[in-house]
Amino acid sequence: MGVVTRDVCTAAEETDAEIISRMHGDPAVFDAIFDRYYLAIHGYATRRLGRDLADDVAAETFLVAFDHWRRYDTTRQSARPWLFGIASNLIAGHQRAEARRYRALARAEHTNTADRDSHDGPAEQVAVRLDAQAVRGRLAAALEEIAPADREVVLLVAWADLTCEEVARALEIPAGTVRSRLHRARTRLRAALGGADPTATGEDFE
């Protein structure tokens, strides 16, 4: 039992780069990368595309990563930006589905607001719930209007919790370009939400 515990601790302390380097001798150790990041990738895909497509995108992300692990730059200790970059490329192939999701969420805001009097429960709780739905609806509408390249950056920052430098690595673009796109997207979102910055709170649709 003591040996097993030591092995588990050692694996937990390894960097992603060290794990990927060991794949030359044992490709099966990639399971550790999957275990570390699957939930994060799946959650991000769910926010972007909904649960139905998220399963496929998350699974494909790790299949692509496994197929291309030899190209990974092992001077980069964390594989998180690399994996989110792969996921972003796959999500980009579903732009129409993403746009439909945002439009549906925006429409739901108007439906819920119009149906305010039909909700059960204390008036204060109903008001808070509907206000939150309204914010999500306006956020969805704003995201649908933002240029795809700007939306990609702002959501990697807000929902994937990447820094500007990590987004640059994920998308393989200059960090200055990331900052410009992020500024543009935040400006549009603040205008749509009355000055609030949803990227500061990780505002979600769920």
CSV table of C-alpha atoms in Angstrom, one decimal:
chain,number,residue,atom,x,y,z
A,1,MET,CA,0.0,0.0,0.0
A,2,GLY,CA,2.9,2.4,0.8
A,3,VAL,CA,4.4,1.9,-2.6
A,4,VAL,CA,1.1,2.6,-4.4
A,5,THR,CA,0.7,5.8,-2.4
A,6,ARG,CA,4.2,7.0,-3.3
A,7,ASP,CA,3.6,6.3,-7.0
A,8,VAL,CA,0.3,8.2,-6.9
A,9,CYS,CA,1.9,11.2,-5.2
A,10,THR,CA,4.8,11.2,-7.7
A,11,ALA,CA,2.4,11.1,-10.6
A,12,ALA,CA,0.4,14.0,-9.1
A,13,GLU,CA,3.5,16.1,-8.7
A,14,GLU,CA,4.7,15.5,-12.3
A,15,THR,CA,4.3,18.4,-14.7
A,16,ASP,CA,2.4,17.8,-17.9
A,17,ALA,CA,5.6,18.2,-19.8
A,18,GLU,CA,7.2,15.4,-17.8
A,19,ILE,CA,4.2,13.1,-18.3
A,20,ILE,CA,4.2,13.7,-22.1
A,21,SER,CA,8.0,13.2,-22.2
A,22,ARG,CA,7.5,9.7,-20.6
A,23,MET,CA,5.1,8.8,-23.5
A,24,HIS,CA,8.1,7.9,-25.6
A,25,GLY,CA,8.5,4.8,-23.4
A,26,ASP,CA,4.9,4.3,-22.3
A,27,PRO,CA,2.1,6.1,-24.3
A,28,ALA,CA,-0.5,4.9,-21.8
A,29,VAL,CA,0.7,7.5,-19.3
A,30,PHE,CA,-1.3,10.0,-21.4
A,31,ASP,CA,-4.2,8.9,-19.2
A,32,ALA,CA,-2.9,11.2,-16.6
A,33,ILE,CA,-3.3,14.2,-18.9
A,34,PHE,CA,-6.8,13.1,-19.7
A,35,ASP,CA,-7.7,12.8,-16.0
A,36,ARG,CA,-6.3,16.2,-15.2
A,37,TYR,CA,-8.1,18.1,-17.9
A,38,TYR,CA,-11.1,16.3,-19.3
A,39,LEU,CA,-13.6,17.9,-17.0
A,40,ALA,CA,-12.3,21.4,-17.7
A,41,ILE,CA,-12.4,20.8,-21.5
A,42,HIS,CA,-15.8,19.3,-21.3
A,43,GLY,CA,-17.1,22.1,-19.2
A,44,TYR,CA,-15.8,24.7,-21.6
A,45,ALA,CA,-17.3,23.0,-24.6
A,46,THR,CA,-20.6,22.7,-22.8
A,47,ARG,CA,-20.7,26.5,-22.2
A,48,ARG,CA,-19.9,27.1,-25.8
A,49,LEU,CA,-22.0,24.5,-27.6
A,50,GLY,CA,-24.3,22.9,-25.0
A,51,ARG,CA,-24.1,19.4,-23.6
A,52,ASP,CA,-25.0,17.4,-26.7
A,53,LEU,CA,-22.0,18.5,-28.7
A,54,ALA,CA,-19.6,18.8,-25.7
A,55,ASP,CA,-19.2,15.1,-25.3
A,56,ASP,CA,-17.9,14.8,-28.9
A,57,VAL,CA,-15.7,17.9,-28.7
A,58,ALA,CA,-14.1,16.8,-25.5
A,59,ALA,CA,-13.4,13.3,-26.7
A,60,GLU,CA,-12.0,14.5,-30.0
A,61,THR,CA,-9.8,17.0,-28.2
A,62,PHE,CA,-7.9,14.2,-26.4
A,63,LEU,CA,-7.8,12.0,-29.5
A,64,VAL,CA,-6.2,14.8,-31.4
A,65,ALA,CA,-3.8,15.5,-28.5
A,66,PHE,CA,-2.8,11.9,-28.3
A,67,ASP,CA,-2.2,11.7,-32.0
A,68,HIS,CA,0.0,14.8,-32.0
A,69,TRP,CA,1.8,14.5,-28.6
A,70,ARG,CA,5.2,14.2,-30.2
A,71,ARG,CA,4.8,17.8,-31.4
A,72,TYR,CA,4.2,19.1,-27.9
A,73,ASP,CA,6.8,21.6,-26.8
A,74,THR,CA,8.0,20.1,-23.5
A,75,THR,CA,9.6,23.4,-22.4
A,76,ARG,CA,6.0,24.3,-21.7
A,77,GLN,CA,5.2,22.8,-18.3
A,78,SER,CA,1.4,23.0,-18.5
A,79,ALA,CA,-0.5,21.4,-21.4
A,80,ARG,CA,-3.7,23.4,-20.5
A,81,PRO,CA,-3.2,26.1,-23.2
A,82,TRP,CA,-2.4,23.4,-25.8
A,83,LEU,CA,-5.5,21.4,-25.0
A,84,PHE,CA,-7.8,24.4,-25.0
A,85,GLY,CA,-6.2,25.4,-28.4
A,86,ILE,CA,-7.2,22.1,-29.8
A,87,ALA,CA,-10.7,22.4,-28.3
A,88,SER,CA,-11.1,25.9,-29.7
A,89,ASN,CA,-10.2,24.6,-33.2
A,90,LEU,CA,-12.9,21.9,-32.9
A,91,ILE,CA,-15.5,24.3,-31.5
A,92,ALA,CA,-14.8,26.6,-34.5
A,93,GLY,CA,-16.2,23.9,-36.7
A,94,HIS,CA,-19.5,24.3,-34.9
A,95,GLN,CA,-19.9,28.1,-35.3
A,96,ARG,CA,-23.5,27.7,-36.6
A,97,ALA,CA,-24.5,25.6,-33.6
A,98,GLU,CA,-22.9,28.0,-31.3
A,99,ALA,CA,-24.7,30.9,-32.9
A,100,ARG,CA,-28.0,29.0,-32.6
A,101,ARG,CA,-27.3,28.4,-28.9
A,102,TYR,CA,-26.8,32.1,-28.2
A,103,ARG,CA,-29.9,33.1,-30.2
A,104,ALA,CA,-32.0,30.6,-28.3
A,105,LEU,CA,-30.7,31.8,-25.0
A,106,ALA,CA,-31.4,35.4,-26.0
A,107,ARG,CA,-35.0,34.5,-27.0
A,108,ALA,CA,-35.5,32.7,-23.7
A,109,GLU,CA,-34.8,36.0,-21.9
A,110,HIS,CA,-37.7,37.7,-23.6
A,111,THR,CA,-40.0,34.7,-22.9
A,112,ASN,CA,-39.1,34.6,-19.2
A,113,THR,CA,-39.5,38.4,-18.8
A,114,ALA,CA,-42.9,38.3,-20.5
A,115,ASP,CA,-44.0,35.4,-18.3
A,116,ARG,CA,-42.9,37.1,-15.1
A,117,ASP,CA,-46.3,37.0,-13.5
A,118,SER,CA,-46.7,33.2,-14.0
A,119,HIS,CA,-43.7,32.2,-11.9
A,120,ASP,CA,-44.4,30.6,-8.5
A,121,GLY,CA,-42.6,31.4,-5.3
A,122,PRO,CA,-41.8,34.5,-3.2
A,123,ALA,CA,-41.8,37.7,-5.4
A,124,GLU,CA,-38.2,38.5,-4.3
A,125,GLN,CA,-36.9,35.1,-5.4
A,126,VAL,CA,-38.7,35.2,-8.7
A,127,ALA,CA,-37.3,38.7,-9.4
A,128,VAL,CA,-33.7,37.6,-8.7
A,129,ARG,CA,-34.1,34.6,-10.8
A,130,LEU,CA,-35.6,36.5,-13.7
A,131,ASP,CA,-33.0,39.2,-13.4
A,132,ALA,CA,-30.2,36.6,-13.7
A,133,GLN,CA,-31.9,35.1,-16.7
A,134,ALA,CA,-32.1,38.5,-18.3
A,135,VAL,CA,-28.4,39.0,-17.8
A,136,ARG,CA,-27.6,35.7,-19.4
A,137,GLY,CA,-29.9,36.5,-22.3
A,138,ARG,CA,-28.2,39.8,-23.0
A,139,LEU,CA,-24.8,38.2,-22.6
A,140,ALA,CA,-25.8,35.5,-25.2
A,141,ALA,CA,-27.1,38.1,-27.6
A,142,ALA,CA,-23.9,40.1,-27.2
A,143,LEU,CA,-21.6,37.1,-27.7
A,144,GLU,CA,-23.5,36.2,-30.9
A,145,GLU,CA,-22.8,39.7,-32.3
A,146,ILE,CA,-19.0,39.7,-31.5
A,147,ALA,CA,-16.6,38.7,-34.2
A,148,PRO,CA,-15.7,35.0,-33.8
A,149,ALA,CA,-12.0,35.8,-33.3
A,150,ASP,CA,-12.8,38.3,-30.5
A,151,ARG,CA,-15.3,35.9,-29.0
A,152,GLU,CA,-12.7,33.1,-28.9
A,153,VAL,CA,-10.3,35.2,-27.0
A,154,VAL,CA,-12.7,36.6,-24.4
A,155,LEU,CA,-14.2,33.2,-23.7
A,156,LEU,CA,-10.8,31.5,-23.3
A,157,VAL,CA,-10.1,34.2,-20.7
A,158,ALA,CA,-13.5,34.2,-19.0
A,159,TRP,CA,-14.5,30.5,-19.2
A,160,ALA,CA,-11.2,28.6,-19.6
A,161,ASP,CA,-9.4,30.8,-17.1
A,162,LEU,CA,-6.4,31.3,-19.4
A,163,THR,CA,-4.1,34.4,-19.2
A,164,CYS,CA,-3.5,36.5,-22.3
A,165,GLU,CA,-0.1,34.8,-22.7
A,166,GLU,CA,-1.7,31.3,-22.5
A,167,VAL,CA,-4.4,32.3,-25.0
A,168,ALA,CA,-1.7,33.4,-27.3
A,169,ARG,CA,-0.1,30.0,-27.0
A,170,ALA,CA,-3.4,28.2,-27.4
A,171,LEU,CA,-4.4,30.1,-30.6
A,172,GLU,CA,-0.8,30.5,-31.9
A,173,ILE,CA,-1.1,34.3,-32.3
A,174,PRO,CA,0.9,37.2,-30.7
A,175,ALA,CA,0.0,38.2,-27.2
A,176,GLY,CA,-0.6,41.8,-28.4
A,177,THR,CA,-3.3,40.5,-30.8
A,178,VAL,CA,-4.9,38.7,-27.9
A,179,ARG,CA,-5.0,41.9,-25.8
A,180,SER,CA,-6.5,43.9,-28.7
A,181,ARG,CA,-9.2,41.3,-29.3
A,182,LEU,CA,-9.9,41.0,-25.6
A,183,HIS,CA,-10.3,44.8,-25.2
A,184,ARG,CA,-12.6,44.9,-28.2
A,185,ALA,CA,-14.8,42.1,-26.9
A,186,ARG,CA,-15.0,43.5,-23.4
A,187,THR,CA,-16.0,46.8,-24.7
A,188,ARG,CA,-18.9,45.3,-26.6
A,189,LEU,CA,-20.0,43.1,-23.7
A,190,ARG,CA,-19.9,46.0,-21.2
A,191,ALA,CA,-22.1,48.1,-23.6
A,192,ALA,CA,-24.6,45.3,-23.9
A,193,LEU,CA,-24.7,44.7,-20.1
A,194,GLY,CA,-24.9,48.2,-18.9
A,195,GLY,CA,-21.3,48.6,-17.9
A,196,ALA,CA,-20.9,45.2,-16.2
A,197,ASP,CA,-17.9,43.0,-17.2
A,198,PRO,CA,-19.0,39.3,-17.4
A,199,THR,CA,-15.4,38.3,-17.9
A,200,ALA,CA,-14.6,39.4,-14.4
A,201,THR,CA,-17.2,37.0,-12.8
A,202,GLY,CA,-17.2,34.1,-15.3
A,203,GLU,CA,-20.9,34.7,-16.1
A,204,ASP,CA,-22.5,31.5,-17.3
A,205,PHE,CA,-25.6,30.3,-19.1
A,206,GLU,CA,-26.4,27.3,-16.9
